[in-house]
Amino acid sequence: MVFFVVFILFSVLILRLGELQIVFGDDFKREIQRTEDITVNNPVPRGKMYDRNGSTIVDNSPLNAITYTKSQNVTQEEMLDTAAKLAKIISMDTSKVPVRDKKDFWIMKHPKEAKKKITKKEWALYNQKKLDDKEIYQLQLDRVTDQEINSIQGEKLETLAIYSKFNSGYALTPQIVKNKDVTAEEFASVSENLENLPGVDTTTDWKREYAFGDTLKSILGDVTSSEAGIPKEQLDKYLAHGYSRNDRVGKSYLELKYEDVLHGQKAKVKTVTDKAGKVLSTDVVSEGKRGDDLVLTIDMQLQQQVEKIIEEEMWSAKSKPNTGVMDRAFVVVTNPNTGEILSMAGKLIGKDSNGKTVMKDYASGTFTSSYNVGSAVKGATILTGYQTGAIKPGSYQLDEPLVIKNTPIKKSWKTFGTINDLRALQVSSNVYMWKTVIAMAHGKYVPHGTLNMETAKTFNTMRQSFSQFGLGTRTGIDLPNEMSGFQGTENIPGKLLDFAIGQYDTYTPMQLAQYVSTIANGGNRVQPHIVKEIREPVMDSNKLGPIVEEMEPKVLNRIDMKDAWIKRVQEGFRMVMQVGDGTATSTFRSAPYNPAGKTGTAQAFYDGSDKTKRGTEVWNLSLVSYAPADNPEVAIAVVVPWAYAGSSGPSINNLIGRRVMDAYFDLKKTRQLTDGVSGSEQQADPNAADSTQTTQLIGQ
């Protein structure tokens, strides 16, 4: 009976084994051999930036780097073991290891001691499910002492720093462990020991390199580090577009604005793993492509000269009386016909980390800060007067002190008598502008009387008119954070008169550049832009790739003015700089390039970083100019806020403006001579044709 039972049981077992092997054997074999294909994206270097002449501004500098790729089922113990081995080969910066990571590390390395930090009562609550795992762990974290934290030193701390890097990335995605100051010895040692360091690899990384140092740095923008990754506030947006959390992205200005262009196409890598998560093979699906390159409208040679001019003139002015609060100056140089920005420079006097007074880059202030600019806007006032019928071209008015009831006497800087519109621009008559606005508001000036005017309606009329030129509205520049300026809120007659001479609403230097360009080109408000072209990347660093997109000039609007009116104001601007006692003739009359423009002085109040001096009465200086007057090719705007206090000070606006204009035309002349020599050499040497042609193309 026993033998028979055993026989039956063995028979059933044999049948079952046979079924598993014969019927289901192939299925189980396929399950064991089952693999999984996972495709990950690896980052590529960002696109470069060039100036309009093909000079490299921003490049990528190669760096030796050590990476770690975490497999799917790797354990903490395995990662710690690898980190400990790596810590014996490389040195790590441990200054940024968070306290939280140190506590986690201590608990991981001392599980028994960590368990004892929980009381019996708390364990009882845990068993009763009144405390969960997360709350128990938090109690352990809270009870790790400073002494225990400080016990993590030397190689242990370096191991922790490396382990933290291991843990910061996605599975199967390479994570930078170290890419700064990787020595040749470290790189070689890690490469030699890769077999004993699972997941670790050596590769080449990159960092942004600026060929011109800090020149225009604030406009070029910054890129996040691999440690910082994507900014928290933009995480969802970037993840939705296929980015990884630790990707480096643009975080300001051009790097941010053109992130989708500069970021490039990531390399795709297919990783094959078995059922246990072990990596079987890695295949490159696509090599990826470096980001597209930006060719800027900026002329870096001119930019450097403009910045030098601002610094020299500011330091010179600071040595004179009444200039204690002056701390900034701005210049915008543009092509008035296309909106291309040739130079945008700003300088700010401040303190460095050691408390030393230095000149800092503040180019972003050309479109993110606004000021009262004074008489520079009088061209818009005159044209608005024509448009509303308040005056006509050639209209005469008496420049005399205005005595208005309960108001201090209002007058020009000098009494000019009976003058017309051209003379009013030439000598910058305030009274002519005031009487124009009074007529515009259907008021009447009576000595010692009050002004009864349609103030609110006229404010609206003038602001709408000024906005046609770009004053008081965003210019549309292809950079983030542009401001539109501030509008005064009081609709009273006195403020309307102030508005007419640029002493009420505030405008940015970029708006002034757009305004003078609109007058210079005959009435088209052209959108300013700093990116000229987007080009495909090429391997040869000395060449530019094919054009992907070229930024065409964009006319935002045509001012609602007759051509004859605009030409009238253009003539007034020419007289300012070239005729008689024009307000800028002492500086510009000798200029060989036929300049035109308008000076500006605005009474204002200091509102800078020195709180003890806020509210001090100061003078803002400005200048708008273009040349040649009969066929403009360049326009500039200069703004020097809080140039001086008191009754007089240096005319730094005119000095900067003249030197900048000289620099532009001198540089143009030098290049024409160089091109002439290059052309002669090309003719003499047929073999030089290709290289010369490339140079000419970049110059264009």
XYZ file of C-alpha atoms in Angstrom:
700
model
C 0.000 0.000 0.000
C 2.812 2.433 0.951
C 4.780 1.489 -2.138
C 1.724 2.086 -4.313
C 1.091 5.546 -2.775
C 4.738 6.538 -3.315
C 4.535 5.290 -6.897
C 1.424 7.413 -7.548
C 3.014 10.542 -6.034
C 6.202 10.148 -8.079
C 4.138 9.569 -11.192
C 2.223 12.822 -10.600
C 5.506 14.672 -9.971
C 7.070 13.304 -13.157
C 4.003 14.233 -15.171
C 4.000 17.731 -13.724
C 7.705 18.218 -14.423
C 7.189 16.973 -17.908
C 4.330 19.399 -18.431
C 6.421 22.319 -17.176
C 9.381 21.392 -19.330
C 7.669 20.263 -22.500
C 4.491 22.371 -22.578
C 5.551 25.562 -20.797
C 9.359 25.295 -21.048
C 9.742 27.718 -23.940
C 7.518 30.284 -22.216
C 9.626 30.225 -19.063
C 12.806 30.363 -21.102
C 11.549 33.462 -22.953
C 10.594 35.071 -19.622
C 14.092 34.499 -18.257
C 15.635 35.908 -21.428
C 13.201 38.826 -21.589
C 14.905 42.207 -22.026
C 13.698 45.760 -21.922
C 14.678 48.584 -24.267
C 14.860 52.025 -22.630
C 15.731 55.146 -24.609
C 17.190 58.115 -22.753
C 18.227 61.575 -23.975
C 21.724 62.854 -23.269
C 22.367 66.627 -23.290
C 24.517 68.289 -25.945
C 26.507 71.560 -25.908
C 24.549 74.788 -26.382
C 24.667 76.900 -29.487
C 27.277 79.637 -29.789
C 26.804 83.388 -30.135
C 28.597 85.583 -32.661
C 28.618 89.322 -33.286
C 27.535 90.817 -36.608
C 31.085 90.490 -37.990
C 31.458 86.788 -37.171
C 33.525 87.199 -34.003
C 32.738 84.559 -31.385
C 31.145 86.072 -28.265
C 29.952 82.989 -26.375
C 31.483 79.543 -26.876
C 31.581 76.163 -25.147
C 34.814 75.250 -23.388
C 35.417 71.467 -23.016
C 35.803 70.007 -19.531
C 36.952 66.601 -18.329
C 34.028 65.072 -16.463
C 33.204 62.017 -14.386
C 29.650 60.695 -14.644
C 27.493 58.050 -13.026
C 24.631 56.139 -14.626
C 22.330 54.494 -12.109
C 20.913 51.114 -13.138
C 17.270 50.386 -12.378
C 17.665 47.900 -9.529
C 20.903 49.075 -7.933
C 20.797 49.079 -4.124
C 21.872 51.829 -1.755
C 24.621 49.564 -0.432
C 26.008 49.015 -3.925
C 25.930 52.741 -4.671
C 27.649 53.518 -1.359
C 30.323 50.939 -2.086
C 31.000 52.467 -5.508
C 31.011 55.999 -4.027
C 33.556 54.903 -1.381
C 35.838 53.445 -4.056
C 35.559 56.590 -6.163
C 36.284 58.807 -3.140
C 39.718 57.157 -2.872
C 40.548 58.236 -6.426
C 39.118 61.767 -6.747
C 38.731 64.731 -4.446
C 35.284 66.270 -4.035
C 34.089 69.669 -2.888
C 32.207 68.916 0.320
C 31.341 72.494 1.275
C 27.894 72.288 -0.291
C 26.761 68.961 1.172
C 23.422 69.747 2.877
C 22.923 68.949 6.556
C 19.908 66.835 5.600
C 22.113 64.622 3.419
C 24.532 64.210 6.336
C 21.700 63.109 8.614
C 20.416 60.626 6.007
C 23.937 59.273 5.597
C 24.444 58.852 9.358
C 21.159 56.965 9.711
C 22.066 54.740 6.777
C 25.485 53.916 8.237
C 24.222 53.501 11.835
C 20.850 51.690 11.603
C 20.966 50.246 15.132
C 21.800 53.575 16.777
C 19.143 55.283 14.660
C 16.532 52.726 15.770
C 17.341 53.484 19.420
C 16.432 57.126 18.889
C 12.767 56.087 18.806
C 11.227 55.516 22.270
C 9.246 52.406 23.243
C 6.116 54.533 23.453
C 6.660 55.772 19.890
C 7.275 52.238 18.629
C 4.027 51.224 20.322
C 2.220 54.015 18.493
C 3.861 52.844 15.271
C 2.635 49.280 15.843
C -0.831 50.689 16.484
C -0.510 52.496 13.123
C -0.784 55.894 14.817
C 2.664 56.770 13.449
C 3.768 55.868 9.920
C 7.218 55.196 8.464
C 7.634 58.782 7.303
C 6.920 60.187 10.776
C 9.274 57.672 12.458
C 12.054 58.620 10.025
C 11.467 62.312 10.638
C 11.847 61.728 14.383
C 15.165 60.005 13.718
C 16.322 62.908 11.573
C 15.364 65.446 14.223
C 17.349 63.542 16.859
C 20.625 63.202 14.974
C 22.993 65.358 17.033
C 25.543 67.903 15.835
C 28.285 65.675 17.202
C 27.042 62.777 15.097
C 26.810 65.023 12.032
C 30.334 66.351 12.604
C 31.640 62.794 12.839
C 31.208 62.587 9.050
C 34.587 63.943 7.965
C 37.365 63.300 5.479
C 36.833 60.399 3.116
C 33.417 59.661 4.628
C 32.255 63.158 3.733
C 33.649 62.830 0.211
C 31.855 59.505 -0.114
C 28.633 61.226 0.919
C 29.199 64.046 -1.602
C 29.666 61.485 -4.378
C 26.715 59.389 -3.229
C 24.500 62.506 -3.294
C 25.507 63.054 -6.934
C 24.718 59.397 -7.713
C 21.224 59.825 -6.294
C 20.365 63.079 -8.052
C 19.726 61.671 -11.534
C 17.238 59.423 -13.264
C 17.887 55.707 -13.765
C 19.958 54.998 -16.891
C 20.629 58.725 -17.383
C 24.242 59.891 -16.965
C 24.633 62.295 -14.055
C 27.615 64.638 -13.652
C 29.607 63.703 -10.526
C 32.476 66.116 -11.097
C 33.237 68.456 -14.003
C 35.207 71.248 -12.351
C 38.919 70.988 -11.672
C 39.126 67.344 -12.743
C 42.872 66.744 -12.867
C 44.564 64.663 -15.538
C 45.574 62.173 -12.837
C 41.998 61.812 -11.595
C 40.656 61.401 -15.127
C 43.250 58.746 -15.936
C 42.811 56.868 -12.628
C 39.047 56.672 -12.988
C 39.381 55.540 -16.614
C 41.732 52.751 -15.550
C 39.393 51.496 -12.800
C 36.042 51.568 -14.596
C 35.650 47.797 -14.219
C 35.623 48.191 -10.437
C 33.317 51.222 -10.525
C 29.954 50.036 -11.907
C 28.003 52.905 -13.468
C 30.944 55.319 -13.430
C 32.342 56.696 -16.683
C 34.642 59.442 -17.971
C 33.512 61.853 -20.651
C 33.785 65.430 -21.897
C 31.439 68.107 -20.577
C 31.276 71.828 -21.382
C 30.955 75.248 -19.795
C 30.078 78.653 -21.251
C 33.108 80.748 -22.210
C 32.936 84.491 -22.880
C 35.526 85.693 -25.390
C 35.071 89.358 -24.452
C 35.003 88.883 -20.682
C 32.269 90.892 -18.969
C 31.465 92.985 -22.061
C 27.690 92.802 -22.612
C 27.581 89.937 -20.085
C 24.293 91.016 -18.496
C 22.554 90.909 -21.904
C 24.032 87.576 -22.980
C 22.508 86.004 -19.886
C 23.409 83.045 -17.688
C 22.920 79.279 -17.818
C 22.038 77.138 -14.813
C 24.593 74.648 -13.521
C 24.121 70.875 -13.683
C 23.736 70.956 -9.890
C 20.939 73.538 -10.020
C 19.237 72.106 -13.111
C 15.881 73.515 -14.165
C 14.566 76.387 -11.992
C 11.722 75.181 -9.781
C 9.211 77.720 -11.096
C 9.745 76.506 -14.687
C 10.062 72.788 -13.960
C 6.673 71.668 -15.314
C 7.095 73.588 -18.559
C 10.524 72.140 -19.316
C 9.628 68.586 -18.299
C 6.689 68.738 -20.697
C 9.159 69.562 -23.474
C 11.370 66.548 -22.817
C 13.961 68.109 -20.521
C 15.483 66.327 -17.522
C 15.488 67.894 -14.081
C 19.251 68.380 -14.080
C 19.472 69.876 -17.597
C 21.226 73.200 -17.882
C 18.921 75.890 -19.240
C 19.101 79.610 -19.883
C 17.982 81.602 -16.863
C 18.242 85.220 -18.049
C 18.101 87.440 -21.142
C 19.423 85.967 -24.430
C 20.160 82.546 -22.954
C 16.583 82.435 -21.631
C 14.827 84.134 -24.551
C 16.390 81.796 -27.136
C 16.533 78.638 -24.993
C 14.648 76.552 -27.564
C 17.198 77.571 -30.225
C 20.380 77.252 -28.159
C 19.484 74.025 -26.332
C 20.005 71.747 -29.305
C 18.787 68.248 -30.112
C 19.710 65.710 -27.454
C 21.539 62.509 -28.306
C 19.278 59.439 -28.020
C 20.793 56.348 -26.393
C 18.986 52.970 -26.211
C 19.885 50.891 -23.172
C 18.978 47.171 -23.160
C 18.432 45.608 -19.708
C 17.492 42.132 -18.564
C 14.627 41.286 -16.236
C 16.773 42.058 -13.196
C 17.620 45.513 -14.502
C 21.210 44.664 -15.451
C 22.475 46.634 -18.448
C 23.180 44.273 -21.333
C 24.086 46.792 -24.037
C 23.986 50.467 -24.925
C 23.395 51.658 -28.481
C 23.417 55.205 -29.847
C 20.174 55.821 -31.714
C 21.091 59.360 -32.817
C 24.190 61.411 -32.149
C 22.295 64.568 -31.287
C 23.191 68.046 -32.489
C 24.634 71.089 -30.769
C 22.195 73.950 -30.421
C 21.793 76.420 -33.273
C 24.011 79.493 -33.211
C 22.905 83.097 -32.766
C 24.427 85.891 -34.812
C 23.782 89.139 -32.972
C 23.342 92.601 -34.425
C 25.934 93.827 -31.930
C 29.318 95.053 -33.157
C 31.608 93.925 -30.321
C 34.448 96.256 -31.332
C 32.067 99.188 -31.154
C 30.523 97.815 -27.953
C 33.916 97.718 -26.254
C 34.688 101.269 -27.328
C 31.301 102.548 -26.153
C 31.719 100.938 -22.748
C 35.202 102.438 -22.435
C 33.872 105.885 -23.371
C 31.127 105.706 -20.739
C 33.578 104.630 -18.035
C 36.127 107.324 -18.880
C 33.558 110.121 -19.037
C 31.846 109.012 -15.824
C 35.095 108.851 -13.850
C 36.084 112.232 -15.298
C 32.712 113.770 -14.361
C 32.871 112.273 -10.867
C 36.007 114.335 -10.220
C 34.026 117.551 -10.700
C 31.781 119.333 -8.153
C 28.083 118.456 -7.627
C 28.359 114.961 -9.145
C 28.280 112.955 -5.933
C 25.018 111.134 -6.718
C 25.776 110.274 -10.353
C 26.209 106.505 -10.519
C 24.989 105.340 -13.947
C 24.924 106.116 -17.662
C 23.445 104.438 -20.740
C 24.055 104.428 -24.488
C 22.086 102.711 -27.261
C 23.447 102.693 -30.820
C 21.130 101.441 -33.531
C 20.534 101.380 -37.261
C 17.449 103.632 -37.563
C 16.286 101.928 -40.762
C 16.399 98.292 -39.626
C 16.184 98.403 -35.823
C 19.453 96.470 -35.495
C 21.155 97.321 -32.205
C 24.840 97.915 -32.808
C 25.652 98.603 -29.186
C 23.711 98.742 -25.924
C 25.812 99.739 -22.965
C 25.152 100.689 -19.392
C 27.518 101.261 -16.504
C 26.760 101.399 -12.789
C 29.148 102.546 -10.062
C 28.879 100.318 -7.016
C 30.804 98.277 -4.469
C 32.365 94.868 -5.025
C 32.462 92.097 -2.415
C 35.500 93.739 -0.812
C 33.819 97.134 -0.505
C 35.885 98.647 -3.325
C 34.211 101.158 -5.653
C 33.997 99.650 -9.142
C 32.211 100.172 -12.456
C 29.752 97.346 -13.147
C 27.983 96.278 -16.321
C 24.373 97.504 -16.429
C 23.476 97.134 -20.098
C 20.116 95.651 -19.117
C 19.216 99.048 -17.673
C 18.814 100.371 -21.221
C 15.385 98.732 -21.336
C 14.583 97.826 -17.705
C 14.968 101.274 -16.105
C 13.319 104.600 -16.993
C 13.941 108.272 -16.238
C 12.764 111.809 -16.952
C 14.733 112.684 -20.074
C 13.917 116.369 -20.551
C 13.988 118.319 -23.790
C 15.081 115.403 -25.976
C 11.356 114.697 -26.520
C 10.558 118.148 -27.909
C 10.585 116.800 -31.444
C 7.533 114.718 -30.543
C 5.912 117.756 -28.897
C 6.331 119.865 -32.031
C 4.994 117.111 -34.294
C 1.989 116.598 -32.004
C 1.404 120.345 -32.197
C 1.344 120.139 -35.998
C -0.994 117.151 -35.933
C -3.524 118.769 -33.592
C -3.420 122.109 -35.367
C -2.082 123.929 -32.305
C 0.806 125.214 -34.449
C 1.818 125.103 -38.088
C 5.280 124.730 -39.606
C 6.835 128.180 -39.344
C 4.491 129.397 -36.557
C 5.990 132.165 -34.394
C 5.468 132.545 -30.661
C 6.897 134.882 -28.056
C 9.409 133.227 -25.747
C 8.856 135.162 -22.527
C 8.651 134.319 -18.816
C 5.194 132.919 -18.055
C 3.602 134.413 -14.959
C 0.736 132.138 -13.923
C -1.343 132.827 -10.822
C -0.112 131.026 -7.678
C 2.727 129.452 -9.683
C 6.477 130.205 -9.745
C 7.584 131.963 -12.918
C 8.133 129.472 -15.756
C 10.683 130.328 -18.418
C 13.257 128.958 -20.828
C 16.925 128.794 -19.824
C 17.189 132.106 -21.699
C 14.567 134.535 -23.023
C 14.592 134.302 -26.831
C 11.819 136.696 -27.876
C 9.716 135.887 -30.928
C 10.854 132.584 -32.450
C 9.504 129.947 -34.810
C 9.393 126.171 -34.438
C 12.873 125.546 -35.890
C 14.448 128.111 -33.606
C 12.534 126.613 -30.665
C 14.145 123.228 -31.333
C 17.556 124.750 -32.032
C 17.793 126.545 -28.671
C 15.425 124.219 -26.768
C 12.780 126.798 -25.863
C 10.519 125.640 -23.048
C 8.067 128.502 -23.488
C 7.411 127.619 -27.141
C 6.482 124.072 -26.080
C 4.265 125.308 -23.231
C 2.361 127.713 -25.450
C 1.941 124.925 -28.023
C 0.409 122.644 -25.391
C -1.805 125.429 -24.022
C -3.204 125.942 -27.530
C -3.565 122.170 -27.928
C -5.656 122.097 -24.712
C -7.814 125.022 -25.903
C -6.466 127.228 -23.158
C -5.244 130.812 -23.220
C -2.284 132.292 -21.442
C -3.038 135.561 -19.669
C -0.234 137.044 -17.524
C -1.044 136.661 -13.788
C -4.168 134.705 -14.678
C -5.061 131.047 -14.265
C -4.839 128.345 -16.930
C -8.190 126.823 -17.833
C -7.483 123.905 -20.155
C -8.807 120.513 -21.234
C -5.994 118.876 -19.305
C -7.085 115.230 -19.085
C -8.077 115.054 -22.745
C -4.810 116.655 -23.846
C -2.769 114.265 -21.711
C -4.430 111.386 -23.565
C -3.824 113.023 -26.930
C -0.154 113.651 -26.233
C 0.530 110.239 -24.734
C -1.109 108.517 -27.694
C 0.973 110.653 -30.031
C 4.213 110.020 -28.119
C 3.555 106.270 -28.151
C 3.641 106.374 -31.978
C 7.349 107.177 -31.608
C 7.908 104.501 -28.944
C 7.824 106.827 -25.935
C 5.924 105.428 -22.955
C 5.347 102.037 -24.563
C 7.408 98.871 -24.933
C 9.671 98.951 -27.959
C 9.304 95.209 -28.678
C 13.003 94.394 -28.245
C 13.666 90.641 -28.325
C 14.705 90.459 -24.669
C 12.626 89.678 -21.565
C 11.664 92.105 -18.783
C 11.342 95.273 -20.874
C 9.524 98.034 -19.012
C 7.291 100.721 -20.480
C 8.162 103.506 -18.027
C 5.930 105.332 -15.581
C 3.090 107.741 -16.259
C 2.349 110.598 -13.918
C -1.081 110.419 -12.277
C -1.938 114.093 -11.726
C -4.028 115.639 -14.509
C -3.354 119.275 -13.680
C -2.186 122.116 -15.987
C 1.276 122.409 -14.463
C 2.018 118.717 -14.986
C 0.833 118.927 -18.590
C 3.362 121.691 -19.199
C 6.047 119.522 -17.567
C 5.065 116.610 -19.812
C 5.629 118.749 -22.928
C 9.305 119.213 -22.047
C 10.011 115.656 -20.843
C 9.800 116.295 -17.101
C 6.791 114.213 -16.060
C 6.527 110.704 -17.574
C 9.630 108.496 -17.609
C 11.173 106.725 -20.597
C 13.853 104.069 -21.085
C 17.051 104.720 -23.087
C 15.806 102.104 -25.588
C 12.584 104.074 -26.060
C 14.622 107.208 -26.765
C 16.614 105.286 -29.372
C 13.403 104.106 -31.058
C 11.969 107.648 -30.906
C 14.955 109.308 -32.586
C 15.167 106.481 -35.135
C 11.523 107.105 -36.066
C 12.302 110.746 -36.790
C 15.573 109.902 -38.548
C 14.084 107.350 -40.974
C 11.137 109.542 -41.909
C 8.348 108.224 -39.690
C 8.557 104.425 -39.319
C 8.697 103.018 -35.783
C 10.940 100.001 -36.296
C 11.164 97.226 -33.714
C 14.663 97.041 -32.206
C 16.300 93.629 -32.145
C 19.593 92.165 -30.970
C 19.481 88.831 -32.833
C 20.294 89.147 -36.521
C 20.302 85.500 -37.639
C 19.915 81.938 -36.417
C 22.387 79.556 -38.054
C 22.978 75.812 -38.063
C 26.045 74.642 -36.138
C 29.076 73.419 -38.069
C 32.193 71.537 -36.950
C 34.617 74.203 -38.208
C 34.777 76.801 -35.439
C 36.030 79.438 -37.912
C 32.929 79.301 -40.083
C 29.265 80.111 -39.729
C 26.701 77.511 -40.730
C 23.766 77.910 -43.119
C 21.080 80.426 -42.151
C 18.043 78.903 -40.447
C 16.222 82.181 -39.906
C 17.034 85.789 -40.691
C 15.370 88.531 -38.640
C 13.829 90.953 -41.088
C 13.178 94.595 -40.093
C 9.708 94.956 -38.613
C 7.809 98.243 -38.829
C 5.480 98.461 -35.830
C 3.632 101.527 -37.083
C 3.886 104.591 -39.261
C 3.470 107.845 -37.328
C 0.403 109.804 -38.386
C 2.365 112.840 -39.567
C 2.946 114.502 -42.926
C 6.362 113.976 -44.480
C 6.857 117.736 -44.636
C 6.299 117.972 -40.862
C 8.878 115.263 -40.167
C 11.405 116.974 -42.446
C 10.767 120.206 -40.563
C 11.710 118.573 -37.261
C 14.713 116.906 -38.916
C 15.916 120.365 -39.939
C 15.433 121.623 -36.384
C 17.501 118.698 -35.102
C 20.253 119.524 -37.626
C 20.290 123.125 -36.393
C 20.687 121.919 -32.797
C 24.085 120.466 -33.683
C 25.334 122.564 -36.576
C 23.848 126.054 -36.659
C 24.564 129.156 -34.568
C 23.830 128.822 -30.883
C 22.225 125.390 -31.085
C 22.421 123.622 -27.742
C 24.928 121.035 -29.039
C 26.929 123.064 -31.562
C 29.886 123.542 -29.221
C 30.305 119.766 -29.166
C 29.154 118.638 -32.627
C 29.668 121.507 -35.072
C 33.103 120.254 -36.103
C 31.897 116.666 -36.685
C 32.516 115.635 -40.321
C 29.559 113.247 -40.499
C 26.718 115.839 -40.665
C 24.996 115.089 -37.327
C 21.494 115.984 -36.149
C 19.872 115.529 -32.772
C 18.416 116.998 -29.612
C 19.797 117.545 -26.145
C 17.796 117.099 -22.945
C 18.011 118.313 -19.363
C 15.368 117.334 -16.812
C 14.998 118.502 -13.240
C 14.397 115.389 -11.159
C 14.925 113.834 -7.740
C 17.564 111.291 -6.842
C 16.110 107.819 -6.338
C 19.183 105.595 -6.246
C 20.685 103.098 -3.823
C 22.002 105.700 -1.359
C 18.964 106.107 0.891
C 20.498 109.077 2.723
C 20.448 111.142 -0.482
C 17.040 110.192 -1.836
C 14.911 113.207 -2.636
C 17.919 115.371 -3.539
C 17.146 117.685 -6.464
C 19.277 116.618 -9.425
C 19.507 117.021 -13.186
C 19.095 114.189 -15.671
C 20.959 114.652 -18.953
C 20.067 113.049 -22.279
C 20.939 113.227 -25.943
C 19.386 111.764 -29.083
C 21.265 111.985 -32.349
C 21.656 110.493 -35.810
C 23.964 110.892 -38.794
C 24.355 111.751 -41.547
C 21.410 114.143 -41.294
C 20.516 113.791 -45.000
C 20.786 109.970 -45.109
C 20.855 108.517 -41.563
C 22.691 105.222 -41.033
C 23.201 105.353 -37.269
C 21.190 106.711 -34.347
C 22.127 106.979 -30.698
C 20.478 107.701 -27.370
C 22.439 108.766 -24.291
C 20.910 108.995 -20.814
C 22.820 110.045 -17.685
C 20.421 110.108 -14.710
C 21.253 112.254 -11.681
C 24.234 113.746 -13.536
C 24.692 116.557 -11.017
C 23.000 118.535 -8.267
C 22.981 122.301 -7.923
C 22.798 124.849 -10.719
C 25.525 123.527 -13.020
C 27.582 120.486 -13.917
C 29.454 118.750 -16.743
C 27.678 118.166 -20.071
C 28.534 114.474 -19.954
C 25.654 113.571 -22.286
C 27.142 115.591 -25.167
C 30.687 114.414 -24.456
C 29.648 110.762 -24.503
C 27.468 111.263 -27.590
C 30.221 112.930 -29.623
C 32.807 110.283 -28.738
C 30.392 107.443 -29.536
C 29.521 108.936 -32.925
C 33.220 109.465 -33.652
C 33.931 105.848 -32.695
C 31.243 104.546 -35.053
C 32.474 106.489 -38.089
C 36.170 105.914 -37.318
C 35.544 102.169 -37.094
C 33.604 102.275 -40.352
C 36.458 104.112 -42.072
C 39.049 101.671 -40.749
C 37.065 98.708 -42.021
C 36.598 100.286 -45.431
C 40.352 100.729 -45.710
C 40.908 97.143 -44.548
C 38.364 95.843 -47.051
C 40.171 97.802 -49.765
C 43.486 96.174 -48.860
C 41.833 92.752 -48.716
C 40.323 93.343 -52.127
C 43.746 94.218 -53.586
C 45.293 91.104 -52.066
C 42.496 88.981 -53.476
C 43.101 90.387 -56.924
C 46.842 89.763 -56.654
C 46.479 86.236 -55.231
C 43.815 84.105 -56.987
C 44.297 81.355 -54.405
C 42.972 83.689 -51.684
C 39.529 83.960 -53.288
C 37.744 81.465 -51.081
C 38.994 82.874 -47.764
C 38.271 86.471 -48.787
C 34.786 85.574 -49.915
C 34.110 83.983 -46.526
C 35.340 87.113 -44.730
C 33.110 89.357 -46.830
C 30.092 87.130 -46.180
C 30.650 87.277 -42.414
C 31.071 91.056 -42.622
C 27.729 91.384 -44.374
